[in-house]
Coordinates of N, CA and C in Angstrom, one line a residue:
M1 N -34.2 85.0 -5.9 CA -33.5 83.7 -6.0 C -34.4 82.5 -5.7
I2 N -34.3 81.5 -6.5 CA -35.1 80.3 -6.2 C -34.3 79.4 -5.3
S3 N -35.0 78.6 -4.5 CA -34.4 77.7 -3.6 C -35.3 76.5 -3.3
P4 N -34.9 75.5 -2.5 CA -35.8 74.4 -2.2 C -37.1 74.8 -1.5
S5 N -37.1 76.0 -0.9 CA -38.3 76.5 -0.2 C -39.2 77.3 -1.1
S6 N -38.8 77.5 -2.4 CA -39.6 78.3 -3.3 C -41.0 77.6 -3.5
S7 N -42.0 78.4 -3.6 CA -43.4 77.8 -3.8 C -43.6 77.6 -5.3
A8 N -44.6 77.0 -5.7 CA -44.9 76.8 -7.1 C -45.2 78.1 -7.8
A9 N -45.8 79.0 -7.1 CA -46.1 80.3 -7.7 C -44.8 81.1 -7.9
E10 N -43.9 81.0 -7.0 CA -42.6 81.7 -7.2 C -41.8 81.0 -8.3
L11 N -41.9 79.7 -8.5 CA -41.1 79.1 -9.5 C -41.7 79.5 -10.9
I12 N -43.0 79.5 -11.0 CA -43.7 79.9 -12.2 C -43.3 81.3 -12.6
A13 N -43.3 82.2 -11.6 CA -42.9 83.6 -11.8 C -41.4 83.7 -12.3
H14 N -40.6 82.8 -11.8 CA -39.2 82.8 -12.2 C -39.1 82.3 -13.6
L15 N -39.8 81.3 -14.0 CA -39.8 80.7 -15.3 C -40.3 81.8 -16.3
M16 N -41.3 82.6 -15.9 CA -41.8 83.6 -16.8 C -40.7 84.6 -17.2
T17 N -39.8 84.8 -16.3 CA -38.7 85.8 -16.6 C -37.7 85.3 -17.7
L18 N -37.8 84.0 -17.9 CA -36.8 83.3 -18.8 C -37.4 83.1 -20.2
R19 N -38.6 83.6 -20.4 CA -39.3 83.3 -21.7 C -38.5 83.8 -22.9
S20 N -38.5 83.0 -24.0 CA -37.7 83.3 -25.2 C -38.6 83.0 -26.4
E21 N -39.0 84.0 -27.1 CA -39.8 83.8 -28.3 C -39.1 83.0 -29.4
E22 N -37.8 83.3 -29.5 CA -36.9 82.6 -30.5 C -36.9 81.1 -30.2
S23 N -36.7 80.8 -28.9 CA -36.6 79.4 -28.5 C -38.0 78.7 -28.8
I24 N -39.0 79.4 -28.5 CA -40.4 78.8 -28.8 C -40.5 78.4 -30.2
S25 N -40.1 79.2 -31.1 CA -40.2 78.9 -32.6 C -39.3 77.7 -32.9
G26 N -38.2 77.6 -32.3 CA -37.3 76.5 -32.5 C -37.9 75.2 -32.1
M27 N -38.6 75.2 -30.9 CA -39.2 74.0 -30.4 C -40.3 73.5 -31.3
A28 N -41.0 74.4 -31.9 CA -42.1 74.0 -32.7 C -41.6 73.1 -33.9
R29 N -40.4 73.4 -34.4 CA -39.8 72.7 -35.5 C -39.5 71.3 -35.1
F30 N -39.4 71.0 -33.8 CA -39.1 69.6 -33.4 C -40.3 68.9 -32.9
G31 N -41.5 69.4 -33.2 CA -42.7 68.7 -32.8 C -43.1 68.8 -31.4
I32 N -42.5 69.9 -30.7 CA -42.9 70.1 -29.3 C -44.1 71.1 -29.3
A33 N -45.1 70.7 -28.5 CA -46.3 71.6 -28.4 C -45.9 72.9 -27.7
T34 N -46.2 74.0 -28.3 CA -45.7 75.3 -27.8 C -46.8 76.2 -27.4
E35 N -48.0 75.7 -27.4 CA -49.1 76.6 -27.0 C -48.9 77.3 -25.7
T36 N -48.4 76.6 -24.7 CA -48.1 77.2 -23.4 C -46.7 77.3 -23.0
A37 N -45.8 77.1 -24.1 CA -44.4 77.1 -23.8 C -43.8 78.5 -23.6
L38 N -42.7 78.5 -22.8 CA -41.9 79.7 -22.5 C -40.6 79.7 -23.2
G39 N -40.3 78.5 -23.8 CA -39.0 78.5 -24.6 C -37.8 78.2 -23.8
I40 N -38.0 77.5 -22.6 CA -36.8 77.2 -21.8 C -36.4 75.8 -22.1
S41 N -35.1 75.6 -22.3 CA -34.6 74.2 -22.7 C -34.7 73.2 -21.5
N42 N -34.7 72.0 -21.9 CA -34.8 70.9 -20.8 C -33.5 70.9 -19.9
P43 N -32.3 71.1 -20.5 CA -31.1 71.2 -19.6 C -31.3 72.3 -18.6
D44 N -31.8 73.5 -19.0 CA -31.9 74.6 -18.1 C -33.0 74.3 -17.0
L45 N -34.1 73.6 -17.4 CA -35.1 73.2 -16.5 C -34.5 72.2 -15.5
Q46 N -33.6 71.3 -15.9 CA -33.0 70.3 -15.1 C -32.1 71.0 -14.1
K47 N -31.4 72.1 -14.5 CA -30.6 72.8 -13.6 C -31.5 73.4 -12.4
I48 N -32.6 74.0 -12.8 CA -33.5 74.6 -11.9 C -34.0 73.5 -10.9
A49 N -34.3 72.3 -11.5 CA -34.8 71.2 -10.6 C -33.8 70.8 -9.6
R50 N -32.5 70.8 -10.0 CA -31.4 70.4 -9.0 C -31.3 71.5 -7.9
I51 N -31.6 72.7 -8.2 CA -31.6 73.7 -7.2 C -32.7 73.6 -6.2
V52 N -33.9 73.4 -6.7 CA -35.1 73.5 -5.9 C -35.5 72.1 -5.2
K53 N -34.8 71.1 -5.7 CA -35.0 69.7 -5.1 C -36.4 69.2 -5.3
R54 N -36.6 68.0 -4.8 CA -37.9 67.3 -5.0 C -38.9 67.8 -3.9
N55 N -40.1 68.0 -4.3 CA -41.2 68.4 -3.4 C -42.5 68.0 -4.1
H56 N -43.1 66.9 -3.6 CA -44.3 66.3 -4.4 C -45.5 67.2 -4.4
G57 N -45.8 67.8 -3.2 CA -46.9 68.7 -3.2 C -46.8 69.9 -4.2
R58 N -45.6 70.4 -4.2 CA -45.3 71.5 -5.1 C -45.4 71.1 -6.5
A59 N -44.9 69.8 -6.8 CA -45.0 69.3 -8.2 C -46.4 69.2 -8.7
L60 N -47.3 68.8 -7.8 CA -48.7 68.7 -8.2 C -49.2 70.1 -8.5
E61 N -48.8 71.1 -7.8 CA -49.2 72.5 -8.1 C -48.6 73.0 -9.5
L62 N -47.4 72.6 -9.7 CA -46.7 73.0 -10.9 C -47.4 72.4 -12.1
W63 N -47.8 71.2 -12.0 CA -48.6 70.5 -13.1 C -49.8 71.3 -13.4
Q64 N -50.5 71.7 -12.4 CA -51.8 72.4 -12.6 C -51.6 73.8 -13.3
S65 N -50.4 74.3 -13.4 CA -50.2 75.5 -14.0 C -50.5 75.5 -15.5
G66 N -50.4 74.2 -16.1 CA -50.7 74.0 -17.5 C -49.6 74.5 -18.4
I67 N -48.6 75.1 -17.9 CA -47.4 75.7 -18.6 C -46.5 74.5 -19.0
R68 N -46.0 74.5 -20.2 CA -45.0 73.4 -20.6 C -43.9 73.3 -19.5
E69 N -43.2 74.3 -19.3 CA -42.1 74.3 -18.4 C -42.5 74.0 -17.0
G70 N -43.6 74.4 -16.5 CA -44.1 74.1 -15.2 C -44.4 72.6 -15.1
R71 N -44.9 72.0 -16.1 CA -45.2 70.6 -16.1 C -43.9 69.8 -16.2
L72 N -43.0 70.2 -17.0 CA -41.7 69.5 -17.0 C -41.0 69.6 -15.7
L73 N -41.0 70.7 -15.0 CA -40.4 70.9 -13.7 C -41.1 70.0 -12.7
A74 N -42.4 69.9 -12.8 CA -43.2 69.0 -12.0 C -42.7 67.6 -12.1
L75 N -42.5 67.1 -13.3 CA -42.0 65.8 -13.5 C -40.6 65.6 -13.0
Y76 N -39.7 66.6 -13.1 CA -38.4 66.5 -12.6 C -38.3 66.5 -11.1
T77 N -39.3 67.1 -10.4 CA -39.2 67.3 -9.0 C -40.2 66.5 -8.2
A78 N -41.1 65.7 -8.8 CA -42.0 64.9 -8.1 C -41.3 63.8 -7.4
E79 N -41.9 63.3 -6.3 CA -41.3 62.2 -5.5 C -41.8 60.9 -6.1
P80 N -40.9 60.1 -6.7 CA -41.4 58.8 -7.3 C -42.2 57.9 -6.3
N81 N -41.7 57.9 -5.0 CA -42.4 57.0 -4.1 C -43.7 57.6 -3.6
E82 N -44.0 58.8 -4.0 CA -45.3 59.4 -3.6 C -46.3 59.4 -4.8
L83 N -45.8 59.0 -6.0 CA -46.6 59.1 -7.2 C -47.5 57.9 -7.2
T84 N -48.8 58.1 -7.3 CA -49.8 57.1 -7.4 C -50.2 56.8 -8.8
A85 N -50.9 55.7 -9.0 CA -51.4 55.4 -10.3 C -52.5 56.4 -10.7
E86 N -53.2 56.8 -9.7 CA -54.3 57.8 -10.0 C -53.7 59.1 -10.5
I87 N -52.7 59.6 -9.9 CA -52.0 60.8 -10.3 C -51.4 60.6 -11.7
A88 N -50.8 59.5 -11.9 CA -50.2 59.2 -13.2 C -51.3 59.2 -14.3
R89 N -52.4 58.6 -14.1 CA -53.5 58.6 -15.0 C -54.0 60.0 -15.3
A90 N -54.2 60.8 -14.3 CA -54.7 62.1 -14.4 C -53.7 63.0 -15.2
W91 N -52.4 62.8 -15.0 CA -51.4 63.6 -15.8 C -51.4 63.1 -17.2
A92 N -51.6 61.8 -17.4 CA -51.6 61.3 -18.8 C -52.7 61.9 -19.6
C93 N -53.8 62.3 -19.0 CA -54.9 62.9 -19.7 C -54.5 64.2 -20.3
D94 N -53.5 64.8 -19.8 CA -53.0 66.2 -20.2 C -51.9 66.1 -21.3
F95 N -51.4 64.9 -21.5 CA -50.2 64.7 -22.4 C -50.5 65.2 -23.8
N96 N -49.7 66.1 -24.3 CA -49.9 66.7 -25.6 C -48.6 66.8 -26.5
S97 N -47.5 66.2 -26.0 CA -46.3 66.3 -26.7 C -45.4 65.1 -26.4
W98 N -44.6 64.7 -27.3 CA -43.7 63.5 -27.1 C -42.7 63.8 -26.0
E99 N -42.3 65.0 -25.8 CA -41.2 65.3 -24.8 C -41.8 65.2 -23.4
I100 N -43.1 65.6 -23.2 CA -43.7 65.4 -21.9 C -43.9 64.0 -21.6
V101 N -44.4 63.2 -22.6 CA -44.6 61.8 -22.5 C -43.3 61.1 -22.0
D102 N -42.2 61.4 -22.7 CA -40.9 60.6 -22.5 C -40.4 61.0 -21.1
C103 N -40.5 62.2 -20.7 CA -40.1 62.6 -19.4 C -41.0 62.0 -18.3
A104 N -42.3 61.9 -18.5 CA -43.2 61.3 -17.6 C -42.9 59.8 -17.5
A105 N -42.6 59.2 -18.6 CA -42.4 57.7 -18.6 C -41.2 57.4 -17.7
D106 N -40.1 58.2 -17.7 CA -39.0 58.0 -16.9 C -39.4 58.0 -15.4
L107 N -40.3 59.0 -15.1 CA -40.7 59.1 -13.7 C -41.6 57.9 -13.3
Y108 N -42.5 57.5 -14.2 CA -43.4 56.4 -13.9 C -42.6 55.1 -13.7
V109 N -41.6 54.9 -14.5 CA -40.7 53.7 -14.3 C -40.0 53.8 -12.9
E110 N -39.5 55.0 -12.6 CA -38.8 55.1 -11.3 C -39.8 54.9 -10.2
A111 N -41.1 55.3 -10.4 CA -42.1 55.1 -9.4 C -42.6 53.7 -9.3
R112 N -42.2 52.8 -10.2 CA -42.5 51.4 -10.3 C -44.1 51.2 -10.4
I113 N -44.6 52.0 -11.4 CA -46.1 51.8 -11.7 C -46.2 51.2 -13.1
E114 N -45.4 50.2 -13.4 CA -45.5 49.6 -14.7 C -46.8 48.9 -14.9
T115 N -47.6 48.7 -13.9 CA -48.9 48.0 -14.0 C -49.8 48.8 -14.9
L116 N -49.5 50.1 -15.1 CA -50.3 50.9 -16.0 C -50.0 50.7 -17.5
I117 N -48.9 50.0 -17.8 CA -48.5 49.8 -19.2 C -49.6 49.2 -20.1
P118 N -50.2 48.1 -19.7 CA -51.2 47.6 -20.6 C -52.4 48.5 -20.7
E119 N -52.8 49.2 -19.6 CA -53.9 50.2 -19.7 C -53.6 51.3 -20.6
F120 N -52.4 51.9 -20.5 CA -52.0 52.9 -21.4 C -51.9 52.5 -22.9
A121 N -51.4 51.2 -23.1 CA -51.3 50.7 -24.4 C -52.6 50.5 -25.1
S122 N -53.7 50.2 -24.3 CA -55.0 50.0 -24.9 C -55.7 51.3 -25.1
D123 N -55.2 52.4 -24.6 CA -55.9 53.7 -24.7 C -55.7 54.2 -26.2
E124 N -56.7 54.7 -26.8 CA -56.7 55.1 -28.2 C -56.0 56.5 -28.3
R125 N -55.8 57.3 -27.3 CA -55.2 58.6 -27.4 C -53.7 58.4 -27.7
E126 N -53.2 59.1 -28.7 CA -51.9 58.9 -29.2 C -50.8 59.0 -28.2
F127 N -50.8 60.1 -27.4 CA -49.7 60.3 -26.4 C -49.9 59.4 -25.2
V128 N -51.1 59.0 -24.9 CA -51.2 58.0 -23.8 C -50.6 56.7 -24.2
R129 N -51.0 56.2 -25.4 CA -50.4 55.0 -25.9 C -48.9 55.0 -26.0
R130 N -48.4 56.2 -26.5 CA -46.9 56.3 -26.6 C -46.3 56.1 -25.2
T131 N -47.0 56.6 -24.1 CA -46.5 56.5 -22.8 C -46.2 55.0 -22.4
A132 N -47.0 54.1 -22.8 CA -46.8 52.7 -22.5 C -45.5 52.2 -23.1
F133 N -45.3 52.5 -24.3 CA -44.1 52.0 -25.0 C -42.8 52.8 -24.6
A134 N -43.0 54.0 -24.3 CA -41.8 54.8 -23.7 C -41.4 54.2 -22.4
M135 N -42.4 53.8 -21.6 CA -42.1 53.2 -20.3 C -41.4 51.8 -20.5
I136 N -41.8 51.0 -21.4 CA -41.2 49.8 -21.7 C -39.7 50.0 -22.1
A137 N -39.6 51.0 -23.1 CA -38.2 51.3 -23.5 C -37.3 51.7 -22.4
G138 N -37.8 52.6 -21.6 CA -37.0 53.1 -20.5 C -36.7 52.1 -19.4
A139 N -37.7 51.3 -19.1 CA -37.6 50.2 -18.1 C -36.5 49.2 -18.5
A140 N -36.5 48.9 -19.8 CA -35.6 47.9 -20.4 C -34.2 48.3 -20.1
V141 N -33.9 49.6 -20.1 CA -32.6 50.1 -19.9 C -32.3 50.3 -18.4
H142 N -33.2 50.9 -17.7 CA -32.9 51.3 -16.3 C -33.2 50.3 -15.2
L143 N -34.1 49.4 -15.4 CA -34.4 48.4 -14.4 C -33.5 47.1 -14.6
K144 N -32.3 47.3 -14.3 CA -31.3 46.3 -14.6 C -31.5 45.0 -13.8
N145 N -32.1 45.1 -12.6 CA -32.3 43.9 -11.8 C -33.6 43.2 -12.1
E146 N -34.4 43.8 -13.0 CA -35.7 43.2 -13.3 C -35.5 41.9 -14.2
P147 N -36.2 40.8 -13.9 CA -36.0 39.6 -14.7 C -36.3 39.9 -16.2
D148 N -35.6 39.2 -17.1 CA -35.9 39.4 -18.5 C -37.3 39.0 -18.9
E149 N -37.9 38.1 -18.2 CA -39.2 37.7 -18.5 C -40.2 38.8 -18.4
T150 N -40.0 39.8 -17.5 CA -40.9 41.0 -17.5 C -41.0 41.6 -18.8
F151 N -39.8 41.8 -19.5 CA -39.8 42.5 -20.8 C -40.3 41.6 -21.9
L152 N -40.0 40.3 -21.8 CA -40.5 39.4 -22.8 C -42.0 39.3 -22.8
G153 N -42.6 39.6 -21.7 CA -44.0 39.6 -21.5 C -44.7 40.8 -22.2
T154 N -43.9 41.8 -22.5 CA -44.4 43.0 -23.2 C -44.4 42.9 -24.7
L155 N -43.7 41.9 -25.2 CA -43.6 41.7 -26.7 C -45.0 41.5 -27.3
A156 N -45.9 40.9 -26.6 CA -47.3 40.7 -27.1 C -47.9 42.1 -27.3
L157 N -47.7 43.0 -26.4 CA -48.2 44.4 -26.6 C -47.6 45.1 -27.9
I158 N -46.4 44.9 -28.0 CA -45.7 45.4 -29.2 C -46.3 44.9 -30.5
A159 N -46.5 43.5 -30.5 CA -47.1 42.9 -31.7 C -48.5 43.4 -31.9
T160 N -49.2 43.6 -30.9 CA -50.6 44.1 -31.0 C -50.7 45.5 -31.6
H161 N -49.8 46.4 -31.2 CA -49.9 47.8 -31.6 C -48.9 48.2 -32.7
A162 N -48.3 47.2 -33.3 CA -47.3 47.5 -34.3 C -47.9 48.1 -35.6
E163 N -49.2 48.0 -35.7 CA -49.9 48.5 -36.9 C -50.5 49.9 -36.7
D164 N -50.2 50.5 -35.5 CA -50.7 51.8 -35.3 C -49.8 52.8 -36.1
P165 N -50.4 53.5 -37.1 CA -49.6 54.3 -38.0 C -49.2 55.6 -37.5
R166 N -49.7 56.0 -36.3 CA -49.5 57.4 -35.8 C -48.0 57.5 -35.5
N167 N -47.4 58.6 -35.9 CA -45.9 58.8 -35.8 C -45.4 58.6 -34.4
F168 N -46.0 59.2 -33.4 CA -45.4 59.1 -32.1 C -45.6 57.8 -31.4
V169 N -46.6 57.1 -31.8 CA -46.8 55.7 -31.3 C -45.8 54.8 -32.0
R170 N -45.8 54.9 -33.4 CA -44.9 54.0 -34.1 C -43.4 54.1 -33.6
K171 N -43.0 55.3 -33.4 CA -41.6 55.5 -33.0 C -41.3 54.9 -31.6
A172 N -42.3 55.0 -30.7 CA -42.2 54.4 -29.4 C -42.2 52.9 -29.4
V173 N -43.1 52.3 -30.2 CA -43.1 50.9 -30.4 C -41.8 50.3 -30.9
T174 N -41.2 51.0 -31.9 CA -39.9 50.6 -32.4 C -38.8 50.7 -31.3
W175 N -38.9 51.8 -30.6 CA -37.9 52.1 -29.5 C -38.0 51.0 -28.4
A176 N -39.2 50.6 -28.1 CA -39.4 49.6 -27.1 C -38.8 48.2 -27.5
L177 N -39.2 47.9 -28.8 CA -38.7 46.6 -29.3 C -37.2 46.5 -29.4
R178 N -36.6 47.6 -29.8 CA -35.1 47.7 -29.9 C -34.5 47.6 -28.6
N179 N -35.0 48.3 -27.6 CA -34.4 48.3 -26.3 C -34.5 46.9 -25.6
I180 N -35.6 46.3 -25.8 CA -35.8 44.9 -25.2 C -34.7 44.0 -25.9
G181 N -34.6 44.1 -27.2 CA -33.6 43.3 -27.9 C -32.1 43.5 -27.5
K182 N -31.9 44.7 -27.0 CA -30.5 45.1 -26.6 C -30.2 44.8 -25.1
R183 N -31.3 44.3 -24.4 CA -31.1 44.2 -23.0 C -30.2 43.0 -22.6
S184 N -30.4 41.9 -23.3 CA -29.6 40.7 -23.0 C -29.7 39.7 -24.2
L185 N -28.8 38.7 -24.2 CA -28.9 37.7 -25.3 C -30.3 37.0 -25.3
H186 N -30.8 36.7 -24.1 CA -32.0 36.1 -24.0 C -33.2 36.9 -24.6
C187 N -33.2 38.2 -24.2 CA -34.2 39.1 -24.8 C -34.0 39.3 -26.3
H188 N -32.7 39.3 -26.7 CA -32.4 39.6 -28.1 C -33.0 38.5 -29.0
T189 N -32.9 37.3 -28.6 CA -33.5 36.2 -29.4 C -35.0 36.4 -29.7
A190 N -35.7 36.7 -28.7 CA -37.2 36.8 -28.8 C -37.5 38.1 -29.5
A191 N -36.8 39.2 -29.2 CA -37.1 40.5 -29.9 C -36.8 40.4 -31.4
L192 N -35.7 39.8 -31.7 CA -35.3 39.7 -33.1 C -36.3 38.8 -33.9
E193 N -36.8 37.8 -33.2 CA -37.8 36.9 -33.8 C -39.1 37.7 -34.2
L194 N -39.5 38.5 -33.2 CA -40.7 39.3 -33.5 C -40.4 40.4 -34.5
A195 N -39.2 41.0 -34.5 CA -38.9 42.0 -35.5 C -38.9 41.4 -36.9
K196 N -38.4 40.2 -37.1 CA -38.4 39.5 -38.4 C -39.8 39.2 -38.8
K197 N -40.6 38.8 -37.9 CA -42.0 38.6 -38.2 C -42.7 39.8 -38.7
L198 N -42.5 40.9 -37.9 CA -43.1 42.2 -38.3 C -42.6 42.7 -39.7
S199 N -41.3 42.5 -39.9 CA -40.7 43.0 -41.2 C -41.3 42.3 -42.4
A200 N -42.0 41.2 -42.2 CA -42.6 40.4 -43.3 C -44.1 40.7 -43.3
S201 N -44.6 41.6 -42.5 CA -46.0 41.9 -42.4 C -46.6 42.5 -43.6
D202 N -47.9 42.3 -43.9 CA -48.5 43.0 -45.0 C -48.8 44.5 -44.6
D203 N -48.8 44.8 -43.3 CA -49.1 46.1 -42.9 C -47.8 47.0 -43.0
Q204 N -47.9 48.2 -43.6 CA -46.8 49.0 -43.9 C -46.1 49.5 -42.6
T205 N -46.9 49.9 -41.6 CA -46.3 50.3 -40.3 C -45.5 49.2 -39.6
A206 N -46.2 48.1 -39.5 CA -45.5 46.9 -38.8 C -44.3 46.5 -39.5
R207 N -44.3 46.6 -40.8 CA -43.2 46.2 -41.7 C -42.0 47.2 -41.4
R208 N -42.3 48.4 -41.3 CA -41.3 49.4 -41.1 C -40.7 49.3 -39.7
I209 N -41.5 49.0 -38.7 CA -41.0 48.8 -37.3 C -40.1 47.6 -37.3
G210 N -40.6 46.5 -37.9 CA -39.8 45.3 -38.0 C -38.4 45.5 -38.6
K211 N -38.4 46.1 -39.8 CA -37.2 46.3 -40.5 C -36.2 47.2 -39.7
D212 N -36.7 48.3 -39.1 CA -35.9 49.1 -38.3 C -35.2 48.4 -37.1
A213 N -36.0 47.5 -36.5 CA -35.5 46.8 -35.3 C -34.5 45.7 -35.8
V214 N -34.8 45.0 -36.9 CA -33.9 44.0 -37.4 C -32.6 44.6 -37.7
R215 N -32.6 45.8 -38.4 CA -31.4 46.5 -38.8 C -30.5 46.7 -37.5
E216 N -31.1 47.2 -36.5 CA -30.3 47.5 -35.3 C -29.9 46.3 -34.5
L217 N -30.8 45.4 -34.4 CA -30.5 44.2 -33.6 C -29.5 43.2 -34.2
T218 N -29.3 43.4 -35.5 CA -28.3 42.5 -36.2 C -27.0 43.2 -36.5
S219 N -26.9 44.5 -36.0 CA -25.7 45.2 -36.2 C -24.5 44.6 -35.4
E220 N -23.4 44.8 -36.0 CA -22.2 44.2 -35.3 C -22.0 44.9 -33.9
R221 N -22.3 46.2 -33.9 CA -22.1 46.9 -32.6 C -23.0 46.3 -31.5
V222 N -24.2 46.1 -31.8 CA -25.2 45.6 -30.8 C -24.8 44.1 -30.4
L223 N -24.5 43.3 -31.4 CA -24.2 41.9 -31.1 C -22.9 41.8 -30.3
A224 N -21.9 42.7 -30.6 CA -20.7 42.6 -29.8 C -20.9 43.1 -28.4
R225 N -21.7 44.1 -28.2 CA -22.0 44.5 -26.8 C -22.7 43.5 -26.0
L226 N -23.7 42.8 -26.7 CA -24.4 41.7 -26.0 C -23.5 40.6 -25.6
E227 N -22.6 40.2 -26.5 CA -21.6 39.2 -26.2 C -20.7 39.6 -25.0
R228 N -20.3 40.8 -25.0 CA -19.5 41.3 -23.8 C -20.3 41.3 -22.5
K229 N -21.5 41.7 -22.6 CA -22.4 41.7 -21.5 C -22.6 40.3 -20.9
S230 N -22.8 39.4 -21.8 CA -23.0 38.0 -21.4 C -21.8 37.4 -20.8
A231 N -20.6 37.8 -21.3 CA -19.4 37.2 -20.8 C -19.1 37.7 -19.4
V232 N -19.5 39.0 -19.1 CA -19.3 39.5 -17.8 C -20.1 38.8 -16.7
R233 N -21.3 38.4 -17.1 CA -22.2 37.7 -16.2 C -21.7 36.3 -15.9

């Protein structure tokens, strides 16, 4: 039985018993790196995380396992207030899949190490750069008390990297722009302005990002929600 007192080695041994070749094949079809995967779903890993609770030292050991599920469990059970920029950088060097990036981005935002966003955005590695924009996208939703100006300040990064054609970067840049635009009416105005500018770009990737963002930010559903949100304030 696993418990909050279970060691990293015991948790890895437990994960090994849950290996599923069928699930591994299915994950590959969704662009998940499966070289070290055991085929355990994220909801099942989250259930395990709730049982074993947070333990930062153990999370560091789980990350060192190199196993997909071990690393996801590390991200689910690390202590945000103990996560340093140095650890975040070191883990980013190992990123090899969008799902690891997006899970890590949530933790990094919770740990309030957004200072790494410009650094990650300037990194040429695809999954490290994706981390920057996944963090922006997540922070725009979850950091409800953060001033809008914080997110407006990231629009320059979005404009700078909107021409990166790599799939996982492009999707994250679009995600970030859309989430900023949906945060408030104030953010919406600036984000939509940038989206329209990108949609008229000569660059195919930037144009695609802009058009996708314009489509969502001008939808009746988004505009109605922003109006309701503004009225509540």
